[in-house]
Coordinates of C-alpha atoms in Angstrom, one line a residue:
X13 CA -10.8 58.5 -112.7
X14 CA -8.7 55.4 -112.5
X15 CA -6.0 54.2 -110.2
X16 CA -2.7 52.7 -112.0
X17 CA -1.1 52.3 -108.5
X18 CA 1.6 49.9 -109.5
X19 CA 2.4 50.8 -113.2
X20 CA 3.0 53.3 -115.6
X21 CA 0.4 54.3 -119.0
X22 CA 3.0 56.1 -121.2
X23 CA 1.2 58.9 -123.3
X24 CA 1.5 57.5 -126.5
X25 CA -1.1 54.6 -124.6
X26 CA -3.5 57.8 -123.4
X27 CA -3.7 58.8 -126.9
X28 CA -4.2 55.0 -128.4
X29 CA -6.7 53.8 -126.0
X30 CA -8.8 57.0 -125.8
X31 CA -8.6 56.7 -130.2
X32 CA -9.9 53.3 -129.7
X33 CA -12.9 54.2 -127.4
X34 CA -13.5 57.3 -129.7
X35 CA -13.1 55.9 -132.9
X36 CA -13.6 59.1 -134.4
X37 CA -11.7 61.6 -136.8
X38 CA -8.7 63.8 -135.4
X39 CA -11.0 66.5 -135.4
X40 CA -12.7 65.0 -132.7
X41 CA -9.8 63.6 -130.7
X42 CA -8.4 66.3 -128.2
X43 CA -6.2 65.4 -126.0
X44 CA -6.6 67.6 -122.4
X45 CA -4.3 70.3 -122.4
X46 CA -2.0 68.5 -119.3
X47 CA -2.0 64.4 -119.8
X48 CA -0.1 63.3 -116.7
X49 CA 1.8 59.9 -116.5
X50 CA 1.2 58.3 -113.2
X51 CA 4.0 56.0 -112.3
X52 CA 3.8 54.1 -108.3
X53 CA 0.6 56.2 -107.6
X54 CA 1.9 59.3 -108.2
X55 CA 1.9 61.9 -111.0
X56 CA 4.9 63.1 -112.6
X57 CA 5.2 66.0 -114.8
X58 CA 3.2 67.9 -117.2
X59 CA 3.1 66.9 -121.0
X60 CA 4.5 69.8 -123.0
X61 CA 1.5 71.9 -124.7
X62 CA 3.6 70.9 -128.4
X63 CA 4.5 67.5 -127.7
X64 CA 0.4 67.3 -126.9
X65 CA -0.7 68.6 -130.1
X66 CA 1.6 66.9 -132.1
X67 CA 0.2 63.4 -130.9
X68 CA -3.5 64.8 -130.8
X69 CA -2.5 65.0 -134.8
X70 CA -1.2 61.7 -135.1
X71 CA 2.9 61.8 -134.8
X72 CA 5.4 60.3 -132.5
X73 CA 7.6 62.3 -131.0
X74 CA 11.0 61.0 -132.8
X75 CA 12.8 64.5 -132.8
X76 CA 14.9 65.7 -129.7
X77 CA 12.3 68.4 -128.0
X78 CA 14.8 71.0 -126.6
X79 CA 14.4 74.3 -128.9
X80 CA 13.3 76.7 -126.3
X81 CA 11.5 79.6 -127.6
X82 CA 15.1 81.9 -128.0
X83 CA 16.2 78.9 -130.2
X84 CA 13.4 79.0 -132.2
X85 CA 13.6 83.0 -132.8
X86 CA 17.0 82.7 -133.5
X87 CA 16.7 80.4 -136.0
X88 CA 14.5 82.3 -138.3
X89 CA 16.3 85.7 -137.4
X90 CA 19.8 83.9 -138.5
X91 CA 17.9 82.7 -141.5
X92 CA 16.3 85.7 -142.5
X93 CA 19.5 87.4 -141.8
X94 CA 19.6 91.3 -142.7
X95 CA 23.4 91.3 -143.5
X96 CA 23.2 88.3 -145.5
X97 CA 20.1 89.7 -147.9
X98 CA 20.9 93.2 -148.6
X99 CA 24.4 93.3 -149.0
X100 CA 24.7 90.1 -151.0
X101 CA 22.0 92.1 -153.2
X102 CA 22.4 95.8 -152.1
X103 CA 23.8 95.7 -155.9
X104 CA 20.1 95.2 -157.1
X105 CA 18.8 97.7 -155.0
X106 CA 21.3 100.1 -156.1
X107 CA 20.9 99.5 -159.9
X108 CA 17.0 99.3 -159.1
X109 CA 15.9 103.0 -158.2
X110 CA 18.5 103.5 -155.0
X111 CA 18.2 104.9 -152.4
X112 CA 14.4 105.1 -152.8
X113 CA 13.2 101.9 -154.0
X114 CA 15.5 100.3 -151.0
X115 CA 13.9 102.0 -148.1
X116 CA 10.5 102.5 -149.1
X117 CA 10.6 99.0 -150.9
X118 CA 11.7 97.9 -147.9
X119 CA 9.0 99.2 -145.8
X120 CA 5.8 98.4 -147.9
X121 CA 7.8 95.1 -148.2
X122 CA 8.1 94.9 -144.4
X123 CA 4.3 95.7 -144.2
X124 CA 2.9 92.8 -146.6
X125 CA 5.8 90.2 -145.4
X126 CA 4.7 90.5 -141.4
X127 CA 1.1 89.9 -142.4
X128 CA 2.2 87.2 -144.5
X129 CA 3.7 85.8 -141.1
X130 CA 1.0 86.8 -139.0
X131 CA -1.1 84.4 -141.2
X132 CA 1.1 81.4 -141.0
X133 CA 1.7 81.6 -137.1
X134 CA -2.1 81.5 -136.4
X135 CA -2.2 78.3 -138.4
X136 CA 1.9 77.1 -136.8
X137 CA -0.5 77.3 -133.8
X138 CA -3.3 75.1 -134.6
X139 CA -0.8 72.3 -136.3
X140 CA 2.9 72.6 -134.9
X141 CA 4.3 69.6 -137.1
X142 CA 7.7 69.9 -139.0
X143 CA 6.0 69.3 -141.9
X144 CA 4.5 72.8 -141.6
X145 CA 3.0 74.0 -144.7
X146 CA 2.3 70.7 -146.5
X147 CA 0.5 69.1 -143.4
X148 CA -1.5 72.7 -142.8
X149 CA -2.7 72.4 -146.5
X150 CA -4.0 69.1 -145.9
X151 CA -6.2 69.9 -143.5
X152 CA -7.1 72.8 -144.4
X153 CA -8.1 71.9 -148.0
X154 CA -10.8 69.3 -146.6
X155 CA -10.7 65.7 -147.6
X156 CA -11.0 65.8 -151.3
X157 CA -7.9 67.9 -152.1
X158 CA -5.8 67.0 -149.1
X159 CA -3.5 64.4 -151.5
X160 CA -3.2 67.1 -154.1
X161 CA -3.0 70.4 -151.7
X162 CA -0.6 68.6 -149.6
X163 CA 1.8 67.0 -152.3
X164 CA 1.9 70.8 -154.3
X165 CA 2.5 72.6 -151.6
X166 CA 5.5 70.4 -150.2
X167 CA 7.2 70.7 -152.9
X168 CA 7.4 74.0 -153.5
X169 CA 8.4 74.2 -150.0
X170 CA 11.0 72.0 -150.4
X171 CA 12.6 72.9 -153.8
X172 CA 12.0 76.8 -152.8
X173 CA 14.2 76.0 -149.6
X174 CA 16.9 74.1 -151.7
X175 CA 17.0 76.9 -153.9
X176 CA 17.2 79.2 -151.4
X177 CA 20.4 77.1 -149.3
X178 CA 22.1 77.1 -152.9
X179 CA 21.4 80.8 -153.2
X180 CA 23.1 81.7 -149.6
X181 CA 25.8 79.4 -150.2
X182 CA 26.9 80.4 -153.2
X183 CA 26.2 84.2 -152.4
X184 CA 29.4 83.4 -149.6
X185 CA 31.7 82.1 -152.0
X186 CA 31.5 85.1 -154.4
X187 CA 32.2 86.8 -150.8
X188 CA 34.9 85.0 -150.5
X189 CA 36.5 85.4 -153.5
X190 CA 35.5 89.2 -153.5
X191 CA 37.8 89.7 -150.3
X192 CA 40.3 87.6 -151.5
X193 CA 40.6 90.0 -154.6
X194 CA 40.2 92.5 -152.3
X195 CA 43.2 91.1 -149.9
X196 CA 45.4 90.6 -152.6
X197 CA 45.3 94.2 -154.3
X198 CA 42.4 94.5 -155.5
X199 CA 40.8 94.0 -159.4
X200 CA 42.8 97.4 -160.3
X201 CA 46.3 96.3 -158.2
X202 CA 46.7 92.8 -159.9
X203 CA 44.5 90.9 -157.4
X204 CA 43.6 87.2 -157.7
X205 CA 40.4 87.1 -159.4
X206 CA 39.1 83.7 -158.7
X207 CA 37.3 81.1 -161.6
X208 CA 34.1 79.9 -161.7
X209 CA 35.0 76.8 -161.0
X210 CA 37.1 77.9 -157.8
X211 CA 34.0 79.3 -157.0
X212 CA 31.7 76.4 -157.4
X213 CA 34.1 74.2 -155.4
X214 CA 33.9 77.0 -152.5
X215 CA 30.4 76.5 -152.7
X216 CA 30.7 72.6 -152.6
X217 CA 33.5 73.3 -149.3
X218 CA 31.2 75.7 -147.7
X219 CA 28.1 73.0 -148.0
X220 CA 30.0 70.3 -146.4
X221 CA 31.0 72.3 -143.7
X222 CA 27.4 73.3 -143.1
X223 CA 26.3 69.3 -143.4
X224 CA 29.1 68.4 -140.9
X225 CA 27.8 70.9 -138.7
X226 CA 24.6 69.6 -139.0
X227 CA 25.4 66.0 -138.3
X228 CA 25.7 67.6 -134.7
X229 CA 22.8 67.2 -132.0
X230 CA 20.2 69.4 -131.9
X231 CA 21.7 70.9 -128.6
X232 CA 24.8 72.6 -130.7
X233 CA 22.6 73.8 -133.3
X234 CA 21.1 75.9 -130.6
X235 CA 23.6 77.2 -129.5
X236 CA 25.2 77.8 -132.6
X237 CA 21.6 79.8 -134.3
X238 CA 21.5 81.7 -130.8
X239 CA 25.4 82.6 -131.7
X240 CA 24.1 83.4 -135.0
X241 CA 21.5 85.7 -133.9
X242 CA 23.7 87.5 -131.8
X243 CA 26.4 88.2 -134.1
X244 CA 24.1 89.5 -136.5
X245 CA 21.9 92.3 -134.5
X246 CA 25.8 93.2 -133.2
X247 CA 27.1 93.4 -137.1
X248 CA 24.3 95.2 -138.3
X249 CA 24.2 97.8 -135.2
X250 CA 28.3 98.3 -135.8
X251 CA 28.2 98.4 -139.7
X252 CA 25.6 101.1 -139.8
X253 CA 27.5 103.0 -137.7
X254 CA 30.6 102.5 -138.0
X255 CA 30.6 103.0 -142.1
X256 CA 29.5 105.9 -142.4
X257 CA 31.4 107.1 -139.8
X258 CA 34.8 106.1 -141.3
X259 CA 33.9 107.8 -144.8
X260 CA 35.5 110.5 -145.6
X261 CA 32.7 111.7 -147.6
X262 CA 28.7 111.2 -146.8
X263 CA 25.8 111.7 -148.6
X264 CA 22.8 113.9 -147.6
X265 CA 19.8 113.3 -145.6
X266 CA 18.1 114.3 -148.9
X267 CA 19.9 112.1 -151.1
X268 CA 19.9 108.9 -148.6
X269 CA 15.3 109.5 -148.4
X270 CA 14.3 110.9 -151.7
X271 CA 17.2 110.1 -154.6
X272 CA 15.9 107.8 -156.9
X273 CA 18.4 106.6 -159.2
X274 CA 16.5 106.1 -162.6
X275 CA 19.7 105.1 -164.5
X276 CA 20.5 102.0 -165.4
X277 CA 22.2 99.9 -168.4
X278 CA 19.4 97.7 -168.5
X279 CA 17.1 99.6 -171.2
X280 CA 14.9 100.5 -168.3
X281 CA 12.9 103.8 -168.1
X282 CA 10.1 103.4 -166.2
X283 CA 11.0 104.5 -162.7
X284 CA 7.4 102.4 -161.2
X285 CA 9.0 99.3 -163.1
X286 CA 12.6 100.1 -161.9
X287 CA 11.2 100.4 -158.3
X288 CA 9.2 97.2 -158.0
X289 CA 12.2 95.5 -159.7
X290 CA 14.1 96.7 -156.6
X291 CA 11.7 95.1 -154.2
X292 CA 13.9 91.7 -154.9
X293 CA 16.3 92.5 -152.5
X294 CA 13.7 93.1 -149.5
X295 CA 11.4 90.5 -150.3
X296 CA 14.4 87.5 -150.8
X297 CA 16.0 89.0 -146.9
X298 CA 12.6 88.7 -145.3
X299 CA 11.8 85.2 -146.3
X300 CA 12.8 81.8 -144.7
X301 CA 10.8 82.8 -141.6
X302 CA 9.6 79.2 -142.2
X303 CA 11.9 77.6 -140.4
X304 CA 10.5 78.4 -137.1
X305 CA 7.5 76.0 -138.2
X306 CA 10.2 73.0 -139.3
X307 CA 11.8 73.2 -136.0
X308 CA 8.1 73.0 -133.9
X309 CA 8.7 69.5 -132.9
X310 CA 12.2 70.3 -131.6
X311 CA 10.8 73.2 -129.5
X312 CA 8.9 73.3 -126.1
X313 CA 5.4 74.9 -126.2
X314 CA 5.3 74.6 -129.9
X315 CA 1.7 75.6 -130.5
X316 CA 2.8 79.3 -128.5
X317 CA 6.6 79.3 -129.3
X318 CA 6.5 78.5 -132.9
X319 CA 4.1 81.5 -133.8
X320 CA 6.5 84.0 -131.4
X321 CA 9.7 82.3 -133.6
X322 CA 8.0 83.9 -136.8
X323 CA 6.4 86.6 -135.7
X324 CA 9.7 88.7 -133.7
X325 CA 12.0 86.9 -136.1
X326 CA 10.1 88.9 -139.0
X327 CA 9.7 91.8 -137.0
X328 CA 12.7 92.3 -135.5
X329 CA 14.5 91.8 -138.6
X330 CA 12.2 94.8 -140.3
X331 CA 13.8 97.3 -137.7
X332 CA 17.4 96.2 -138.1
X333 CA 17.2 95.6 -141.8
X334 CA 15.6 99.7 -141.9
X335 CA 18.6 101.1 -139.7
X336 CA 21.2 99.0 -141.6
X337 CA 20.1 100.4 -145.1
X338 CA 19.9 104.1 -143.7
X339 CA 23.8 103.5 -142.0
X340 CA 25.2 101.9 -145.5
X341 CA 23.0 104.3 -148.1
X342 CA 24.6 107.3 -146.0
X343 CA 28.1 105.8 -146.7
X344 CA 26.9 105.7 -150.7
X345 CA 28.4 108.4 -152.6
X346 CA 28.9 107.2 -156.7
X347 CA 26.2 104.9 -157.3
X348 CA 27.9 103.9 -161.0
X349 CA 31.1 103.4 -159.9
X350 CA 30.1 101.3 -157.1
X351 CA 28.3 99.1 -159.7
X352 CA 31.1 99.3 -162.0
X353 CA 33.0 96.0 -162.9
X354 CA 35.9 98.0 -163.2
X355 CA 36.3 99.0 -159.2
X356 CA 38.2 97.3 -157.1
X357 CA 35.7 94.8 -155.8
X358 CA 35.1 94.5 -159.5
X359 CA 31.4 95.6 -159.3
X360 CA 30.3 94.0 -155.6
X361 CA 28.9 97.5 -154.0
X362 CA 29.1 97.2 -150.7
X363 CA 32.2 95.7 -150.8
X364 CA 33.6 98.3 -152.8
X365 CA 32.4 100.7 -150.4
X366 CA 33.4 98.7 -147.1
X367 CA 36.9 98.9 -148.9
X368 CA 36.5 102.7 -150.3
X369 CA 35.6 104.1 -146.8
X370 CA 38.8 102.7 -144.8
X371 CA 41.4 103.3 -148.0
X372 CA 40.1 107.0 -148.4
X373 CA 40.6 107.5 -144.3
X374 CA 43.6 105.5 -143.7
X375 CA 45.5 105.3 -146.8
X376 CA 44.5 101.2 -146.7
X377 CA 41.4 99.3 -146.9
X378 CA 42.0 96.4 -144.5
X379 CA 39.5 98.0 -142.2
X380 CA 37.0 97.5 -144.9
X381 CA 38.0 93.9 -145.6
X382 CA 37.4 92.9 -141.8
X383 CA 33.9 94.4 -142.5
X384 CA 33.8 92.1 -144.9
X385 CA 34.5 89.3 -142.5
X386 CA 31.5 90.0 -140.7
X387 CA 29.1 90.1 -143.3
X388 CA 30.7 86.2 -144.3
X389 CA 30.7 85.0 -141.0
X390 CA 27.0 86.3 -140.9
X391 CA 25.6 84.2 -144.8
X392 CA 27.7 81.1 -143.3
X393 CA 25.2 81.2 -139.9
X394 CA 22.5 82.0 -142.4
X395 CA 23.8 78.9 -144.5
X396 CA 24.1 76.5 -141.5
X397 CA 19.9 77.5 -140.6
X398 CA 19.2 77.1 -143.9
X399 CA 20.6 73.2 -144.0
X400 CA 18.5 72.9 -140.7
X401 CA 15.3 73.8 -142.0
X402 CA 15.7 71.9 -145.5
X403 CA 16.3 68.7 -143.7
X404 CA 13.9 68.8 -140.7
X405 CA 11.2 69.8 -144.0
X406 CA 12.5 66.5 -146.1
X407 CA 12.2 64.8 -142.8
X408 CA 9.1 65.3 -142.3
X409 CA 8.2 65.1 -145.8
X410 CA 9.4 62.0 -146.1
X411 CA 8.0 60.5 -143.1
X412 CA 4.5 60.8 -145.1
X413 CA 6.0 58.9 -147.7
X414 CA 6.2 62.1 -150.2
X415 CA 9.4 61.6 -151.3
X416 CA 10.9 59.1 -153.5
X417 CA 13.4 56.4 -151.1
X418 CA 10.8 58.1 -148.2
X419 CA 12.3 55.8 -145.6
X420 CA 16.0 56.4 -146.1
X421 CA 15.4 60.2 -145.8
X422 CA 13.2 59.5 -142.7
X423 CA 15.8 57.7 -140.8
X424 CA 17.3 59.2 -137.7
X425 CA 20.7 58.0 -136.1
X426 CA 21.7 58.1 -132.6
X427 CA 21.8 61.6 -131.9
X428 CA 17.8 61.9 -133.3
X429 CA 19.5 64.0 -136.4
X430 CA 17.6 63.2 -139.6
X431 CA 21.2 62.8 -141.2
X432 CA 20.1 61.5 -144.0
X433 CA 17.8 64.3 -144.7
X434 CA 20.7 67.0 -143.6
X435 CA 23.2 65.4 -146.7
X436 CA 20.4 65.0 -149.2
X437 CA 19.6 69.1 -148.7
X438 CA 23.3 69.6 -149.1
X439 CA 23.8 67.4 -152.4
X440 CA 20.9 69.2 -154.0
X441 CA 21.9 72.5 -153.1
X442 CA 24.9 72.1 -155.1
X443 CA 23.7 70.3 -158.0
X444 CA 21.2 73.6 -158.0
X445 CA 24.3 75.8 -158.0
X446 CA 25.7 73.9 -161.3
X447 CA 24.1 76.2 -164.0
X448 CA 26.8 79.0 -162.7
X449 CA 28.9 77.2 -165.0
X450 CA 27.3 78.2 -167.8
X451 CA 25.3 81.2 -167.0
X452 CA 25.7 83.3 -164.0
X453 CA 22.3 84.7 -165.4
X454 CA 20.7 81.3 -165.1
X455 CA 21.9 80.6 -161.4
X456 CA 21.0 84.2 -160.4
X457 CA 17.3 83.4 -161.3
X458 CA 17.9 80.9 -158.3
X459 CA 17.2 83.7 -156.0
X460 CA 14.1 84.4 -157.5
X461 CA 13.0 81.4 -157.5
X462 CA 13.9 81.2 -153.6
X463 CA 11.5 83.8 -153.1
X464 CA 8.8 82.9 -155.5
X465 CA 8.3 78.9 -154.9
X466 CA 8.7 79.7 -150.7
X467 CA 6.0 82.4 -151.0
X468 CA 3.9 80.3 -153.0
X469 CA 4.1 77.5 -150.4
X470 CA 3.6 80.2 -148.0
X471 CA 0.1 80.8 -149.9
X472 CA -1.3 78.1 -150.4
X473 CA -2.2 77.1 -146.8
X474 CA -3.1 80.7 -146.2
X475 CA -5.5 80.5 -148.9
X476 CA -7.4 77.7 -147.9
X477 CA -7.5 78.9 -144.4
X478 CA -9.8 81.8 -145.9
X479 CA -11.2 79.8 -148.2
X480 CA -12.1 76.5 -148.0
X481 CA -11.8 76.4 -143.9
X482 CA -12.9 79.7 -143.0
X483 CA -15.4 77.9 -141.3
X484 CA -14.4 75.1 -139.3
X485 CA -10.3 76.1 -139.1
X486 CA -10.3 75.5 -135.5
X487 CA -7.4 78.0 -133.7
X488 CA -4.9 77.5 -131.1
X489 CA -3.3 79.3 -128.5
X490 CA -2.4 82.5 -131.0
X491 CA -4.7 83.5 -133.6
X492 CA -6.0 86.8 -135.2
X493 CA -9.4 86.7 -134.5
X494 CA -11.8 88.2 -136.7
X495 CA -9.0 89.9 -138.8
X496 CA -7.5 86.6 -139.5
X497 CA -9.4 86.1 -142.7
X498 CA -8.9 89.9 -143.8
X499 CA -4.8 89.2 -142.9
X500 CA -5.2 86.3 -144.8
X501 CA -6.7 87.4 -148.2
X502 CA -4.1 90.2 -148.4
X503 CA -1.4 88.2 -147.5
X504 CA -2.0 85.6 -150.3
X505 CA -2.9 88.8 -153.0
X506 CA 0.4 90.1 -152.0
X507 CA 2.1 87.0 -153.1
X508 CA 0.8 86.9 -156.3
X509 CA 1.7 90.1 -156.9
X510 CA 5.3 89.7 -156.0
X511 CA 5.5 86.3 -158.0
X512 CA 4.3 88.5 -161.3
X513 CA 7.1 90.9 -160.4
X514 CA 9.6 88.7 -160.0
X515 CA 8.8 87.2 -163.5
X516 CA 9.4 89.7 -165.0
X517 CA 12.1 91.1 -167.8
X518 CA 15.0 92.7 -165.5
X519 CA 16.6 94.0 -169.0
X520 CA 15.6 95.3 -172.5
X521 CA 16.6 94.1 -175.7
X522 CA 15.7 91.0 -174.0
X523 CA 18.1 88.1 -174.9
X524 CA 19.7 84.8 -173.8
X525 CA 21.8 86.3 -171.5
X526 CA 19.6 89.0 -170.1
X527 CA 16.8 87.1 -170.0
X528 CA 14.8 86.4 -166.7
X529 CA 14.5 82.7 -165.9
X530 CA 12.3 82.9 -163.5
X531 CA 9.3 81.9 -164.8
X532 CA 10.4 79.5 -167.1
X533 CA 12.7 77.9 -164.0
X534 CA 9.0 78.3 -161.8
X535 CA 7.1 76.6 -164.4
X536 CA 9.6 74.1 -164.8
X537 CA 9.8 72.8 -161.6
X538 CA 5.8 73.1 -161.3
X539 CA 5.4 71.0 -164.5
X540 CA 7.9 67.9 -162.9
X541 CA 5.5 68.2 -159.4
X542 CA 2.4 68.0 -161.4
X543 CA 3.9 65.3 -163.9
X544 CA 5.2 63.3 -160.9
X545 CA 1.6 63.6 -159.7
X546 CA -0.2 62.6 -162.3
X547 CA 1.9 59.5 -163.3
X548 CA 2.7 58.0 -159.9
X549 CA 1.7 60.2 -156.9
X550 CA -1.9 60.1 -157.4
X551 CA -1.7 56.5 -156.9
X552 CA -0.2 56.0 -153.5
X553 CA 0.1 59.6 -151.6
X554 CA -2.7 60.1 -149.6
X555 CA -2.0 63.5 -147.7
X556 CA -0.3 63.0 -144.1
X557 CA 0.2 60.1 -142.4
X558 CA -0.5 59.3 -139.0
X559 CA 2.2 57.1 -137.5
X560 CA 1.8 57.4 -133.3
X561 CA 0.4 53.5 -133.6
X562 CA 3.4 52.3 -135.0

């Protein structure tokens, strides 16, 4: 016990001096779960549980710690975002297998995604860090492949999250330009149809907006993802019941549980291949559940509020996401006209059918437009979490030096907003957006690759948790147990199987334009990471850097 009557030891000096006297690994450094600062004689308060662990692993806190746990949930739950996933892609369920393949698909999805989650808060517990995935591969994959581990899985991290904010922001300006069309007459009433290059700059509009917004202190973006998650448990809850409602005509209970629509103009027959191809549109909703982990060192009680964030993010967005496609697939009367370029929405379903239901009651479908509102004003909350997460992850990134121009990105300016970090996510997002130009078939492999690079990040810590650390991966406050390695190994099996799936041909004759880029978009970026390994990162990355010395 010593008395510091008279003067203050700031933490940072606990953790340096006790390091010193130790000299030992960060394994063995553990920091006592309340360090107290004594100032005059007397102790003031309690060191926050996340701000703890994140120097017992080596980091300064930089990043303004006010997330509570709410913020955190609503983050993720504004990210995943049920309104924004299936309607901008209730056309692929529809087209693949229906009503079926989207309710069932959604729930064996639901299933494998919260054990996915499960997996990845028991390790967001052990290591709350920004970094998240990278720095959990690290030490999880033991000294030797730490560099490696750490440097693959970051980058699928990262480039699956840019992906994914292109995706979401371009998803809203084909909204946009869908209710325009819509607002103006419609495709069949001489309505503006809008280019592809007044849909590109959209895009490019919508992305600055979500940078300026995120050039705000953390404090707004609190507010603004607690906003987010609000408006979209509200939207979901009046949609589903308000749609069908407002339709003149319904469809069955029988038709909305067991019809599987096996028809297609994509050459496909095989009603087990035309329902895992309609998995797409539950698996791309419930991802992005990452976030929660990006934003641990903005959020009190990290190493327990970062694991709730993902784990009632996921699971609360499995029950809305269920009761929103039973509301909508009861308002679903003509599956091939509602897929038909030739409608008024000019092929976007659930627009079409927003606009159907009020124009068949009321003679008008403004009703149906507003409807449409909400959906938009829900993908732009989803776009603004989206730019949160991808610059918090190139922050951190960065910080360990993984990134080419590593200190630029790293910087912080007064408000302790990794600005930098926030415009570099937005500039990539729309150069990923760029191949729309040329091939809407191209770009729309971007939301495969969303999913597929994410989940593969996802994977990779998970799988040497039950791998290579099934031994000494030491818990925190939330963990599985004895089930976590049995949660584990399915959760990374299910991943492979859903980046197969996701790879493969969505259309027969396959040709350029029908052709599924995933793979070849996957591969790509792998080759560039393992390139940009082998000629230069090998070299100077070393895994995680420890900066709470400097």
């Amino acid at each position: 016990m010593y008395d510091l009557a008279g003067s203050t030891l700031n933490l940072t000096e606990v953790y340096t001096f006790k390091n010193k006297i130790m000299g030992s690994a960060e394994e063995n450094m553990t920091l006592p779960s309340h360090v107290v600062t004594v100032t005059n004689g007397h102790a003031s308060n309690s060191l926050d549980s996340g701000h703890a662990r994140l120097l017992e692993l080596g980091y300064k806190q930089e990043l303004n710690r006010q997330f509570s746990v709410i913020s955190n949930f609503s983050l993720s739950f504004s990210l995943i975002s049920v309104l924004t996933g299936i309607s901008t892609l209730y056309n692929t369920g529809l087209n693949y297998g229906g009503p079926v393949s989207m309710l069932y698909g959604w729930l064996i999805t639901s299933g494998f995604t919260m054990l996915v989650a499960l997996s990845m808060a028991e390790i967001c517990s052990s290591y709350p860090t920004s970094g998240g995935l990278y720095y959990w591969s690290a030490k999880l994959a033991g000294p030797g492949w730490a560099p490696f581990a750490s440097w693959i899985t970051g980058w699928f991290n990262i480039i699956g999250q840019w992906a994914g904010t292109a995706s979401v922001d371009y998803s809203l300006a084909q909204l946009i330009q869908v209710i325009v069309l819509l607002s103006t007459g419609g495709k069949n009433g001489g309505g503006y149809e809008a280019s592809k290059y007044v849909v590109i700059a959209l895009h490019a509009g919508i992305l600055f907006l979500h940078g300026i917004i995120n050039s705000f202190p953390i404090s707004v973006i609190s507010f603004l993802v607690k906003l987010g998650a609000i408006w979209n448990v509200l939207g979901v809850f009046v949609l589903m019941i308000l749609i069908p409602s407002i339709s003149t005509e319904r469809a069955s209970a029988k038709f909305v549980f067991t019809h599987f629509n096996a028809q297609n103009e994509d050459g496909i027959g095989s009603k087990p291949y035309i329902f895992v191809l309609g998995l797409l549109m539950s698996q791309y909703t419930l991802s992005g559940y990452d976030s929660s982990v990006h934003m641990t060192e903005e959020t009190k009680g990290a190493d327990r509020n970062g694991p709730k964030g993902i784990i009632s993010s996921v699971g609360i967005s499995i029950i809305v996401g269920c009761g929103y496609l039973i509301g909508m697939n009861f308002a679903v009367i003509d599956i091939p006209y509602l897929l038909s370029e030739n409608n008024d929405a000019g092929g976007y379903a659930i627009a079409e059918m927003f606009y159907l239901a009020f124009k068949k009651r009321y003679g008008n479908g403004t009703g149906g437009i507003i409807c449409l509102l909400v959906v938009a004003v829900s993908v732009f909350f989803c776009g603004i979490t989206t730019v949160t997460s991808n610059s918090r992850m190139a922050y951190a990134f960065s910080r360990d030096g993984a990134m080419p121009l590593s200190s630029f990105w790293h910087q912080l300016n007064k408000k302790e907003v990794p600005i930098n970090a926030v415009w570099l996510s937005v500039f990539i997002s729309f150069c990923m957006a760029l191949p729309s130009l040329g091939s809407i078939v191209a770009f729309e492999a971007m939301v495969s690759i969303a999913v597929v690079d994410i989940y593969i990040a996802y994977a990779l810590p998970i799988f040497f948790r039950v791998s290579l650390a099934k031994k000494h991966f030491i818990p925190g406050p939330f963990h599985l147990g004895h089930y976590g390695l049995i949660v584990g190994w399915v959760a990374v099996i299910w991943v492979v199987i859903i980046s197969i799936l996701f790879s493969l041909p969505v259309s027969y004759p396959i040709t350029i334009q029908t052709l599924n880029y995933t793979p070849i978009a996957v591969g790509c970026s792998f080759c560039l990471v393992l390139s940009y390994w082998i000629i230069s990162g090998q070299f100077w990355f070393k895994g995680p850097i420890i900066n709470v010395d400097s």
